[in-house]
Coordinates of C-alpha atoms and ligand atoms in Angstrom, one line a residue:
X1 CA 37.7 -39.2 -8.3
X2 CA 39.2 -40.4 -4.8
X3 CA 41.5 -42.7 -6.7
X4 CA 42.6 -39.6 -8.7
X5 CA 43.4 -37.7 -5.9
X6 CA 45.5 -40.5 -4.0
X7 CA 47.3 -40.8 -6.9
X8 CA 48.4 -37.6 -7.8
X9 CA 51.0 -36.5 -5.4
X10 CA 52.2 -39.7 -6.2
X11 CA 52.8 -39.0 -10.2
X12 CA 53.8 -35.5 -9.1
X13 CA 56.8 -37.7 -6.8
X14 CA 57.7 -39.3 -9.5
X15 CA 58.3 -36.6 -11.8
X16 CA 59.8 -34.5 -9.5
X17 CA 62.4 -37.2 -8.4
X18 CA 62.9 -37.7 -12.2
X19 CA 64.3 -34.2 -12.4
X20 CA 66.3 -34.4 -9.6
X21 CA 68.0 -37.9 -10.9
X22 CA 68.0 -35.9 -14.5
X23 CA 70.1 -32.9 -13.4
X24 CA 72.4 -34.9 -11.5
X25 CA 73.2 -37.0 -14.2
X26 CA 75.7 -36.8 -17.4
X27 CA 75.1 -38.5 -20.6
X28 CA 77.3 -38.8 -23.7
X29 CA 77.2 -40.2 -26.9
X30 CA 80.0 -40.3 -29.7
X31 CA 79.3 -41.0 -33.1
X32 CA 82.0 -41.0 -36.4
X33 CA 80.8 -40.5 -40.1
X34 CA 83.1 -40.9 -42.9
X35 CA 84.2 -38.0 -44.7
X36 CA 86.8 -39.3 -47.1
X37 CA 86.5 -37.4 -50.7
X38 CA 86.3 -39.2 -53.8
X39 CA 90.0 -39.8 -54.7
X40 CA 90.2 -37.4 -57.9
X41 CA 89.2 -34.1 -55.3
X42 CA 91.9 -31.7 -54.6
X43 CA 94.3 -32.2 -51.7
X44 CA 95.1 -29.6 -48.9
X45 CA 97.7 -28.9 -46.5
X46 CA 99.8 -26.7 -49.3
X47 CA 99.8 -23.6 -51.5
X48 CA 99.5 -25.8 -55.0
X49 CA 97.4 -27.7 -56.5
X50 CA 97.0 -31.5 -55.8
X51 CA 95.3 -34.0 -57.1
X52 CA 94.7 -37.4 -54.9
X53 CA 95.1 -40.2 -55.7
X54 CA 94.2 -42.7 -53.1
X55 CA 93.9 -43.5 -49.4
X56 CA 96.1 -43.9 -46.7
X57 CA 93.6 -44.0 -43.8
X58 CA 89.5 -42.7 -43.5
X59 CA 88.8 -39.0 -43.0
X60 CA 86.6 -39.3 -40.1
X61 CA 84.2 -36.2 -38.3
X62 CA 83.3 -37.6 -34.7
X63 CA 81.3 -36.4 -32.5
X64 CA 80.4 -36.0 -29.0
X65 CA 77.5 -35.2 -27.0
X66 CA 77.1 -34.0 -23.6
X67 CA 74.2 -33.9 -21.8
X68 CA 73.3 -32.9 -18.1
X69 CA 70.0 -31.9 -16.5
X70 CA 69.5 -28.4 -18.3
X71 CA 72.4 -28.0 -20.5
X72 CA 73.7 -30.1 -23.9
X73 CA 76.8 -29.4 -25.5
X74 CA 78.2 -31.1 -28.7
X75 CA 81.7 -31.3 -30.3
X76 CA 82.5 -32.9 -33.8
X77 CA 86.5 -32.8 -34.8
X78 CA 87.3 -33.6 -38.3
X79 CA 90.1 -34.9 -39.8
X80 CA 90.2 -31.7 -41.8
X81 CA 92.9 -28.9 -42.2
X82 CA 90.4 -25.8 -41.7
X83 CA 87.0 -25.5 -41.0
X84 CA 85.4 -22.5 -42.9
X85 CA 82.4 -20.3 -40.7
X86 CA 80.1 -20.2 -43.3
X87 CA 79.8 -24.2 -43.0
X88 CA 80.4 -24.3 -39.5
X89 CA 77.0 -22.0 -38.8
X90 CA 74.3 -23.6 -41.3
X91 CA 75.7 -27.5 -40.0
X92 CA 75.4 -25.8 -36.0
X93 CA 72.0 -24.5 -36.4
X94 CA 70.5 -27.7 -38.6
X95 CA 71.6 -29.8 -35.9
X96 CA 70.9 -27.1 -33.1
X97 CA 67.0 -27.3 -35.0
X98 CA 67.2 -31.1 -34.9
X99 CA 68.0 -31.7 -31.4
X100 CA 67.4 -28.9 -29.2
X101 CA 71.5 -28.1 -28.1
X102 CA 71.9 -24.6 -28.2
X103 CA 74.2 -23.2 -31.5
X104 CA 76.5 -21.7 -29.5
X105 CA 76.7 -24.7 -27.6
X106 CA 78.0 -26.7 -30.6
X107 CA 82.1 -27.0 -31.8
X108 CA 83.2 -28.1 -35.0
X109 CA 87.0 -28.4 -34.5
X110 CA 89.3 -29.5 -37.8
X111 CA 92.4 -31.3 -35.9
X112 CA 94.5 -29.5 -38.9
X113 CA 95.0 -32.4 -40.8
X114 CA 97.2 -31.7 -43.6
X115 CA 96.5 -35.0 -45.7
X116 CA 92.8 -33.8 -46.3
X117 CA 90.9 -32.1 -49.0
X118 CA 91.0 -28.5 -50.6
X119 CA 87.5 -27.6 -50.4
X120 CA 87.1 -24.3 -49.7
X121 CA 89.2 -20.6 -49.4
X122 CA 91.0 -18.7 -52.2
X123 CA 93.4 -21.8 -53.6
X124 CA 90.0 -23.9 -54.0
X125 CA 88.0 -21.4 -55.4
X126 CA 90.6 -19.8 -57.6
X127 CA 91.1 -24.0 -59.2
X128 CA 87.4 -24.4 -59.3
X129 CA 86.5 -21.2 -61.2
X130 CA 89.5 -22.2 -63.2
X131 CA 88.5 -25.0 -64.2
X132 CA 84.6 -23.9 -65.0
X133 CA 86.4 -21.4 -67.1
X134 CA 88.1 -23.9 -69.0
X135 CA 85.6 -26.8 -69.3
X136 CA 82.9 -26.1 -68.1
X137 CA 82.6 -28.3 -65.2
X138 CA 85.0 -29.2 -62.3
X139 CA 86.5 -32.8 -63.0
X140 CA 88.2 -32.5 -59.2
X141 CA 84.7 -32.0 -57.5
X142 CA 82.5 -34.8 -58.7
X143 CA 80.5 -34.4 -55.1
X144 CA 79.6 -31.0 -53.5
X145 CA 82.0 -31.7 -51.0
X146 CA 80.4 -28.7 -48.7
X147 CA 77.5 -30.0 -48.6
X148 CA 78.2 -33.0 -47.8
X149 CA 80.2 -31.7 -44.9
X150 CA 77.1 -29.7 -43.3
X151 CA 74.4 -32.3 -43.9
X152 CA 77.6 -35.3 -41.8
X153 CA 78.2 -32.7 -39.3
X154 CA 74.6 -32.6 -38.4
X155 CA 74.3 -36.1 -38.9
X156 CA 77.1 -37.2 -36.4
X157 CA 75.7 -34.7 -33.7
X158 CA 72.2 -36.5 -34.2
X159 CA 73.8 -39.9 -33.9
X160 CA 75.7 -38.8 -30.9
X161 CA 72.6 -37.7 -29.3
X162 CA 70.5 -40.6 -29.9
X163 CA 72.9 -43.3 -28.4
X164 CA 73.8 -41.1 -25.0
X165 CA 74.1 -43.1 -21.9
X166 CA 75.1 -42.5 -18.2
X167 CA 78.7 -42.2 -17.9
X168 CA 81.4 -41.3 -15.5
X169 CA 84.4 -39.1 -16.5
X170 CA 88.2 -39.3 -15.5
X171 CA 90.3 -36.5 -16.0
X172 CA 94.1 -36.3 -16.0
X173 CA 97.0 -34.6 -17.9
X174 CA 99.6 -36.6 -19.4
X175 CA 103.1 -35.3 -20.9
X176 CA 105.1 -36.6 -23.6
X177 CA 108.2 -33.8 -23.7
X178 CA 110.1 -34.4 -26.9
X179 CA 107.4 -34.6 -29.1
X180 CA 106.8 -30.9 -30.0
X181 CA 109.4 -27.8 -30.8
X182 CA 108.2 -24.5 -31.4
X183 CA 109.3 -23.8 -34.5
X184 CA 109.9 -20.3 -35.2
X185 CA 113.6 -19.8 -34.2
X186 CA 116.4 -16.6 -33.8
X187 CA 118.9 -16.7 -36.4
X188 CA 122.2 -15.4 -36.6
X189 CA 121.2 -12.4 -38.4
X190 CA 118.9 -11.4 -35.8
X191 CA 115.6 -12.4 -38.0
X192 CA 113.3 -15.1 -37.0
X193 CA 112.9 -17.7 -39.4
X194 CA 109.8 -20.7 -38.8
X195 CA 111.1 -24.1 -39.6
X196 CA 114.5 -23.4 -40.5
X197 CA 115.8 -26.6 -41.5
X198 CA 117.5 -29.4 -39.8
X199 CA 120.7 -28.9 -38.7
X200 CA 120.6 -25.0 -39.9
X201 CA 124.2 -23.4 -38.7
X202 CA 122.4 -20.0 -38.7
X203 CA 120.0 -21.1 -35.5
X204 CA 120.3 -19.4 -32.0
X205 CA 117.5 -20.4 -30.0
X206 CA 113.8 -21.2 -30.4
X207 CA 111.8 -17.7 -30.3
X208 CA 108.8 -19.1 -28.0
X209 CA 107.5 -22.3 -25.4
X210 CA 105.9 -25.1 -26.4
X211 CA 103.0 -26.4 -24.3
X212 CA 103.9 -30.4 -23.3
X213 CA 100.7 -31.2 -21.8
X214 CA 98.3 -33.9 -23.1
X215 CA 95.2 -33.3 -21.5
X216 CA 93.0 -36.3 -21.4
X217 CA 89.1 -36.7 -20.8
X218 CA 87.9 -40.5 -20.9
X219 CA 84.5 -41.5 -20.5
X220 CA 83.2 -44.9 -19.1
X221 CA 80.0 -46.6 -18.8
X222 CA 77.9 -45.5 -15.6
X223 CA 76.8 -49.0 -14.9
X224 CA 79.0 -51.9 -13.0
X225 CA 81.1 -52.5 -16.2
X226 CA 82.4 -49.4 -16.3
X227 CA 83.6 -49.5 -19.6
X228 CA 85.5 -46.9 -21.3
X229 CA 83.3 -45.6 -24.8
X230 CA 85.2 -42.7 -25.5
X231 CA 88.3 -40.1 -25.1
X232 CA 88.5 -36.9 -26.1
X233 CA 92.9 -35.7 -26.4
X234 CA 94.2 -32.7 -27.3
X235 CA 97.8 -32.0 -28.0
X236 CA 99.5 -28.8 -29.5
X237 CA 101.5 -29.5 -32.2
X238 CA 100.8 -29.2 -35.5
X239 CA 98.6 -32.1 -37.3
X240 CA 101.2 -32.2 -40.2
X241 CA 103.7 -34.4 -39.5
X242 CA 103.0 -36.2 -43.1
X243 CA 100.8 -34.9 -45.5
X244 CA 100.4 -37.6 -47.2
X245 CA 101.6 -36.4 -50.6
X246 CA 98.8 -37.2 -53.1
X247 CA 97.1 -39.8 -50.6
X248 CA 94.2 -39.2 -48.3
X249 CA 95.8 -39.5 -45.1
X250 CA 94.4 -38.5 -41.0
X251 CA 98.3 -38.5 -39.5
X252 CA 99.1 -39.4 -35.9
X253 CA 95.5 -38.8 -34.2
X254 CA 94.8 -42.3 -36.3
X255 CA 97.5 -44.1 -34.5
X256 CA 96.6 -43.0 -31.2
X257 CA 93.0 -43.8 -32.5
X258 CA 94.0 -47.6 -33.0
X259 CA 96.4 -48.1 -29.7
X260 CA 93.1 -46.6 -28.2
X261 CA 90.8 -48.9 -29.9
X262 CA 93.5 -52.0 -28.7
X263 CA 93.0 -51.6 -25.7
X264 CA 89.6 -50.6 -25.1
X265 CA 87.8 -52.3 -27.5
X266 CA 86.9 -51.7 -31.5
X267 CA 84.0 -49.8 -30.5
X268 CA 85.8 -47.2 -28.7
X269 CA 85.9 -43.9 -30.5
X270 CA 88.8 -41.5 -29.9
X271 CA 88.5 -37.8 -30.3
X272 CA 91.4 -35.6 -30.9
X273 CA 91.9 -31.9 -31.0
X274 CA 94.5 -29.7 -31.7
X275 CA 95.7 -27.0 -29.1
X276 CA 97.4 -23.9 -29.4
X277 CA 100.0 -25.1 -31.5
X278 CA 100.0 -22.1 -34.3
X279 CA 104.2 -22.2 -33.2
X280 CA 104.4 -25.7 -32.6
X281 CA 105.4 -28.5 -34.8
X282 CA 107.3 -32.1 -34.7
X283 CA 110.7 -30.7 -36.2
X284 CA 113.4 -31.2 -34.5
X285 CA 115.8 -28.7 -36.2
X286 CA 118.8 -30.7 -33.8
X287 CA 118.1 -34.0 -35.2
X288 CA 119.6 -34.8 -39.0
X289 CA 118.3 -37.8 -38.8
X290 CA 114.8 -37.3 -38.2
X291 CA 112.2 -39.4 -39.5
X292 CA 109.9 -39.0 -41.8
X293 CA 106.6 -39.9 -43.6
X294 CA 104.4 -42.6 -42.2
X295 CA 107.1 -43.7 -39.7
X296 CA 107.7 -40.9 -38.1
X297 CA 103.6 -40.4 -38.0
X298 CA 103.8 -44.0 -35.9
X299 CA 106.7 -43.1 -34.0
X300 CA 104.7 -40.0 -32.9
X301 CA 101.3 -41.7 -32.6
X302 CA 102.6 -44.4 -30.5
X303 CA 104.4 -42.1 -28.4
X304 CA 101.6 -40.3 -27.8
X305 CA 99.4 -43.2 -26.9
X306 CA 101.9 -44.5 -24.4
X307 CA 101.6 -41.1 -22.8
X308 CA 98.0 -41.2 -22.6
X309 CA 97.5 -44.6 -21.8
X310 CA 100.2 -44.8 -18.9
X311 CA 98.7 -41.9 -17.7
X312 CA 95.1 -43.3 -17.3
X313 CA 96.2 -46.4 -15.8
X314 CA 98.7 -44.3 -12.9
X315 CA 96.3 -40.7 -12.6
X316 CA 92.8 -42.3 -12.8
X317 CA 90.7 -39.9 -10.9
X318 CA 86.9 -39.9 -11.2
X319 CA 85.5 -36.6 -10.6
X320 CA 81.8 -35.7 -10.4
X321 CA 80.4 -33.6 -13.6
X322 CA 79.0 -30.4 -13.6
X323 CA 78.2 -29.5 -17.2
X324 CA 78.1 -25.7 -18.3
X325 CA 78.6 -23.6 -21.3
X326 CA 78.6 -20.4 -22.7
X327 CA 80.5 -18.2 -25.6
X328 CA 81.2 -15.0 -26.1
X329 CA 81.9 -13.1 -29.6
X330 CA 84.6 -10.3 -30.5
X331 CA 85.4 -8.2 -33.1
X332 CA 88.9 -8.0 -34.6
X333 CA 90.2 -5.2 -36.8
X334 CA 91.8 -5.7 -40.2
X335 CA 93.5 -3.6 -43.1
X336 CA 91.3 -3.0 -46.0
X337 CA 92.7 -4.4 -49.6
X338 CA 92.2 -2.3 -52.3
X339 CA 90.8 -3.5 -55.9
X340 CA 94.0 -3.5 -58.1
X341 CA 95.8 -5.6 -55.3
X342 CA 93.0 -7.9 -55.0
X343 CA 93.2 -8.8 -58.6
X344 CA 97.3 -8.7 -58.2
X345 CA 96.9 -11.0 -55.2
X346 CA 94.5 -13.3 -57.5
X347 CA 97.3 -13.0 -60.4
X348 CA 99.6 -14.1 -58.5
X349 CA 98.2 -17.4 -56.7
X350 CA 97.2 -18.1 -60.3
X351 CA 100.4 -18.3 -61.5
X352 CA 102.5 -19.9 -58.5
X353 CA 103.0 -23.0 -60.8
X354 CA 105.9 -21.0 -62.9
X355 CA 107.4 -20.8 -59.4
X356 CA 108.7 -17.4 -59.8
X357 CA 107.1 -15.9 -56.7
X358 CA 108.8 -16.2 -53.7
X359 CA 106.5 -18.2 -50.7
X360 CA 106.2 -15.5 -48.5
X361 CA 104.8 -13.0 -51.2
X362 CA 102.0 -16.1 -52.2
X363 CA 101.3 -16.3 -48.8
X364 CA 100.7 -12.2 -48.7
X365 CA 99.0 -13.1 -52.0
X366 CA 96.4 -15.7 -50.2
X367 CA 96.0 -13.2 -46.9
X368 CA 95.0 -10.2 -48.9
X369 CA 92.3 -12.5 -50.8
X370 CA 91.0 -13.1 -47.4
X371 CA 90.9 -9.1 -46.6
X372 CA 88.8 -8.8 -49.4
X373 CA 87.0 -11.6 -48.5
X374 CA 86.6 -10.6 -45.1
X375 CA 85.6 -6.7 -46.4
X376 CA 82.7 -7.8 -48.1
X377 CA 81.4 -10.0 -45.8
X378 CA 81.7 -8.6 -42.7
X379 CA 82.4 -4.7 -43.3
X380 CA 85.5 -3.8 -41.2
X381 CA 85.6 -6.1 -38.1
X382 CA 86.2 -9.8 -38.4
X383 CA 83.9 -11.8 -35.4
X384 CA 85.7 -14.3 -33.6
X385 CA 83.8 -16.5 -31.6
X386 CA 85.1 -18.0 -27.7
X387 CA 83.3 -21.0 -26.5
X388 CA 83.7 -22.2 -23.0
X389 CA 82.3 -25.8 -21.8
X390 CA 82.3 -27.0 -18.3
X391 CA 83.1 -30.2 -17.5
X392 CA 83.1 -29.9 -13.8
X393 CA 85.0 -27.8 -10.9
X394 CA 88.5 -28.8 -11.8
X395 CA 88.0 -28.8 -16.0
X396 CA 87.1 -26.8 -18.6
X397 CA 87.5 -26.8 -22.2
X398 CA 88.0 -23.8 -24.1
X399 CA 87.6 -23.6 -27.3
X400 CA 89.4 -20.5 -30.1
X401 CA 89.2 -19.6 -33.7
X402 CA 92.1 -20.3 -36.1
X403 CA 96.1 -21.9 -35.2
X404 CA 96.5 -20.0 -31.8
X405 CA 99.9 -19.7 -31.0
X406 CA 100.7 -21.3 -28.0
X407 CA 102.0 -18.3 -25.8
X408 CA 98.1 -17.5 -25.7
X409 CA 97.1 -21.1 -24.7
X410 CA 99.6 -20.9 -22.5
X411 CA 98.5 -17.9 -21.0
X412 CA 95.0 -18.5 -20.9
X413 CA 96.2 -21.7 -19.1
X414 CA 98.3 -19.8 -16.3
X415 CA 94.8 -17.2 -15.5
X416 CA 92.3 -19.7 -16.0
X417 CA 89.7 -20.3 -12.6
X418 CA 90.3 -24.2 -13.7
X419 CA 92.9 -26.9 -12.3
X420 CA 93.0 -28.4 -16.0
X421 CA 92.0 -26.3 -18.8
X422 CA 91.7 -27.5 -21.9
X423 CA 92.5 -24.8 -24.9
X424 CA 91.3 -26.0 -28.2
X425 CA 92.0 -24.5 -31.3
X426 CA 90.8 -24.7 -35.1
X427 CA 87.4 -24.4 -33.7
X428 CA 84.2 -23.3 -36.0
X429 CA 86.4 -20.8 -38.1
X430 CA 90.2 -21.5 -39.0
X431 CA 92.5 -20.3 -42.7
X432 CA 95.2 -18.5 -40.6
X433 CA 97.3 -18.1 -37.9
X434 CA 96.8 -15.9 -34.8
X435 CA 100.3 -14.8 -33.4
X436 CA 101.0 -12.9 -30.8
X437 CA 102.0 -8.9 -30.6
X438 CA 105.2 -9.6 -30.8
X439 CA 105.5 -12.4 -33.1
X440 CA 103.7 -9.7 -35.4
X441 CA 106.7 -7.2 -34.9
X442 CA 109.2 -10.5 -35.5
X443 CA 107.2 -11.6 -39.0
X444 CA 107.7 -14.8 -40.8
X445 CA 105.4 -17.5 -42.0
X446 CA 102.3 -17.3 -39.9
X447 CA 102.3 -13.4 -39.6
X448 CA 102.4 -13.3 -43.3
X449 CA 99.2 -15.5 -43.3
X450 CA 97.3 -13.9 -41.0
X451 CA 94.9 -11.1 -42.6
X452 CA 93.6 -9.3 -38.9
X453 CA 95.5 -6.3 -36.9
X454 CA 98.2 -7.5 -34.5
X455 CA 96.7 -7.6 -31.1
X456 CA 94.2 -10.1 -32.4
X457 CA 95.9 -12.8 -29.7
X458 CA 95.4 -11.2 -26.8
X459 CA 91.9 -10.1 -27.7
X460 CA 91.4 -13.9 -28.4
X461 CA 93.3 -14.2 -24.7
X462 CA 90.9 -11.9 -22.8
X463 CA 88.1 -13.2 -24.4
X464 CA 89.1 -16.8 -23.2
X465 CA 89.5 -15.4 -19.3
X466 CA 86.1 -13.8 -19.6
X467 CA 84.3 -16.9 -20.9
X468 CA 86.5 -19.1 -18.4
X469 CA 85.4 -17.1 -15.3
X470 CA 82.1 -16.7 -16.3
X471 CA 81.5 -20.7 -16.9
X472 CA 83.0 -21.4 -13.2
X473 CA 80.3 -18.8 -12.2
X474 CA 77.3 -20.2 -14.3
X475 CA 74.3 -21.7 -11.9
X476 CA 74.4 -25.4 -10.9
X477 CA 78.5 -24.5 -9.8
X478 CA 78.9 -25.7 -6.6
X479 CA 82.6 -25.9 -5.0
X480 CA 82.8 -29.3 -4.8
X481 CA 86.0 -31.0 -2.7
X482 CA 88.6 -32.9 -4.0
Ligands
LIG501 ZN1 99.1 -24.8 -39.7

């Protein structure tokens, strides 16, 4: 009984100083799963119908974990073109049930890869019932590609977990100007047209900003190797600078991926997200002789990775974590679609392949299947959700629905409480764009595409300042100096 009694304040010491060492601590893990599709499944990235036929590079979803004292926050980004919500929330709350982080704690980003599958939305189901019309069966989908998705995504996040270690972080913002153009431009005849053409007579001027900045988060070993395990880049421009035709491909996040892997070893996992880059692709309209396919993809990647890797070596700066997070979610307006234009709309993306229809009036065609969509599933507001993640006083990521243009990015940017804030896009929920007001009264492309009420971007925007100021707020924020 004496012995028990000596001991305890001891135990009690030890726990407590556990906690302490606990909540001062951050812990990450990455993890990648393979999601390449059998070669035979339908390809993305267009308004027809393709069939793959090989493999370029692996379709990847990688992961990351974040862990500190109280709070746990994971992000998987797949080399995907969109990410539907439906997916996104059963694969968030199987791996919420399986390791304890919070739902609305976890991301699952597509980087907008256009040399991915078709595996979900109105082209894919509109083949697919097609096809079980006509045979039977659906040749293209020998898997059930969606549920393979939800049961890697919560994989990836459990793998993540399991192999977190202490690590320090080093933050810094590279540039790479050159790289991105918005591409929605003023032409002569007072419209604005989005990728006009190279070397188009008719051009004035580009109709918005582009956003050069390469944030870069890089994560290394608390112990005396310090070793770098992991980066997390975003960059916004469009994840489309090849396609990949009828090949599986993951475009220029793969390069940077290997120059990454070069230098820090093969084990080193690179993450890349998409930012606001809705406006933004690799087109430049002023260059004829532009290049294109896979080297252009390596002339981009490599750029990019020069960027980021000159930047770690000049900017390192080691900055103590403070991990936070928290999410808000609004609800957007949208016009209702009645019956006989539903099954127009249907008609119409049915038939594309006599190429009669003019693009914009399939893309109307593919918008108004989502209002119906939309309608039945959610009545007559569309949620959006608005995550914000804390990485410490000077950085924060925040993370939006959809291809954000990048005035919003921008914007949230120029209000945000944060040094470096890190705006990522195609997060949980992405088939459209979100423009701004007054890209809505300017049309084109990506207004034609997107199925909610203009003002939708600067709801998004507002939601991103009050998520931004409330994470700088959250408990366990102390002002820390530089
Ligand atoms: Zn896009």
């Amino acid at each position: 009984m004496k012995r028990l009694i000596l001991t305890l304040p001891f135990v009690f010491f030890l726990l407590l100083s556990r906690q302490v060492a606990a909540a001062e601590e951050l812990r990450v893990g990455v993890a990648q799963i393979d999601i390449t599709p059998p070669v035979g499944f339908r390809k993305g990235g267009g308004y027809g119908e393709v069939i793959s036929t090989g493999v370029r590079d692996p379709l990847f979803a990688k992961s990351i974990v974040l862990r500190q004292g109280g709070v746990s926050v994971a992000l998987v980004f797949n080399d995907l073109l969109s990410v539907p919500p439906d997916l996104s929330r059963s694969a968030r709350q199987r791996a919420s049930e399986q390791t304890g982080i919070p739902a609305e704690n976890i991301v699952i980003a597509a980087t907008h890869n256009h040399g991915s599958p078709e595996y979900w939305g109105p082209l894919r189901d509109l083949a697919h019932e097609a096809a079980l019309d006509q045979h039977g069966s659906d040749a293209r989908e020998t898997i059930d590609y969606q549920k393979k998705l939800v049961w890697a995504w919560s994989q990836v996040i459990g793998e993540a977990d399991r192999v977190a270690l202490p690590v320090t972080m080093d933050v810094c913002v590279a540039r790479q100007p050159g790289l991105a153009f918005n591409r929605r431009y003023h032409m002569r005849d007072g419209s604005v047209r989005f990728n006009p053409g190279h070397g188009n007579p008719e051009i004035v001027r580009p109709a918005g900003p582009i956003d050069p900045d390469i944030p870069v988060v890089l994560f290394r070993r608390y112990d005396g190797a310090a070793e770098p395990i992991a980066s997390l880049t975003t960059f916004a421009m469009h994840t489309a600078v090849d396609g990949g035709g009828t090949v599986f491909t993951a475009d220029f996040p793969a390069v940077l991926q290997t120059r990454l892997q070069q230098k820090f070893g093969d084990a080193f996992i690179s993450l890349f997200a998409e930012g606001t880059a809705g406006d933004i692709n690799h087109i430049d309209v002023h260059d004829t002789n532009q290049l294109q396919g896979p080297p252009e993809v390596h002339r981009i990647g490599n750029a990019l990775a020069d960027a980021v890797l000159a930047e770690l070596e000049r900017a390192r700066r080691r900055s103590p974590s403070d991990l936070a997070a928290t999410s808000e979610t609004i609800q957007v307006s949208f016009p209702a679609v009645g019956e006989a234009r539903y099954q127009q709309a249907k008609q119409l993306l049915r038939n594309q392949k006599t190429g009669r229809t003019p693009f914009l009036e399939l893309v109307a065609a593919w918008r108004d299947c989502h209002r119906h969509h939309h309608r039945q599933h959610y009545g007559d507001r569309k949620p959006l959700e608005v995550q914000a993640i804390r990485l410490n006083a000077d950085t924060a990521i925040v993370t939006l629905p959809h291809e954000v243009f990048v005035e919003i990015g921008l914007a949230i940017k120029a209000t945000s409480p944060f040094r470096n804030t890190i705006v990522i896009s195609l997060a949980n929920d992405v088939d459209y764009y979100i423009p701004t007001r007054r890209a809505f009264e300017e049309g084109s492309y990506e207004v034609t595409t997107c199925p909610l009420d203009p003002g939708c971007g600067e709801l998004l925007l507002d939601a991103a300042r009050r998520v931004l100021q409330a994470v700088k707020r959250m408990d366990g924020y102390q002002p820390r100096s530089e």
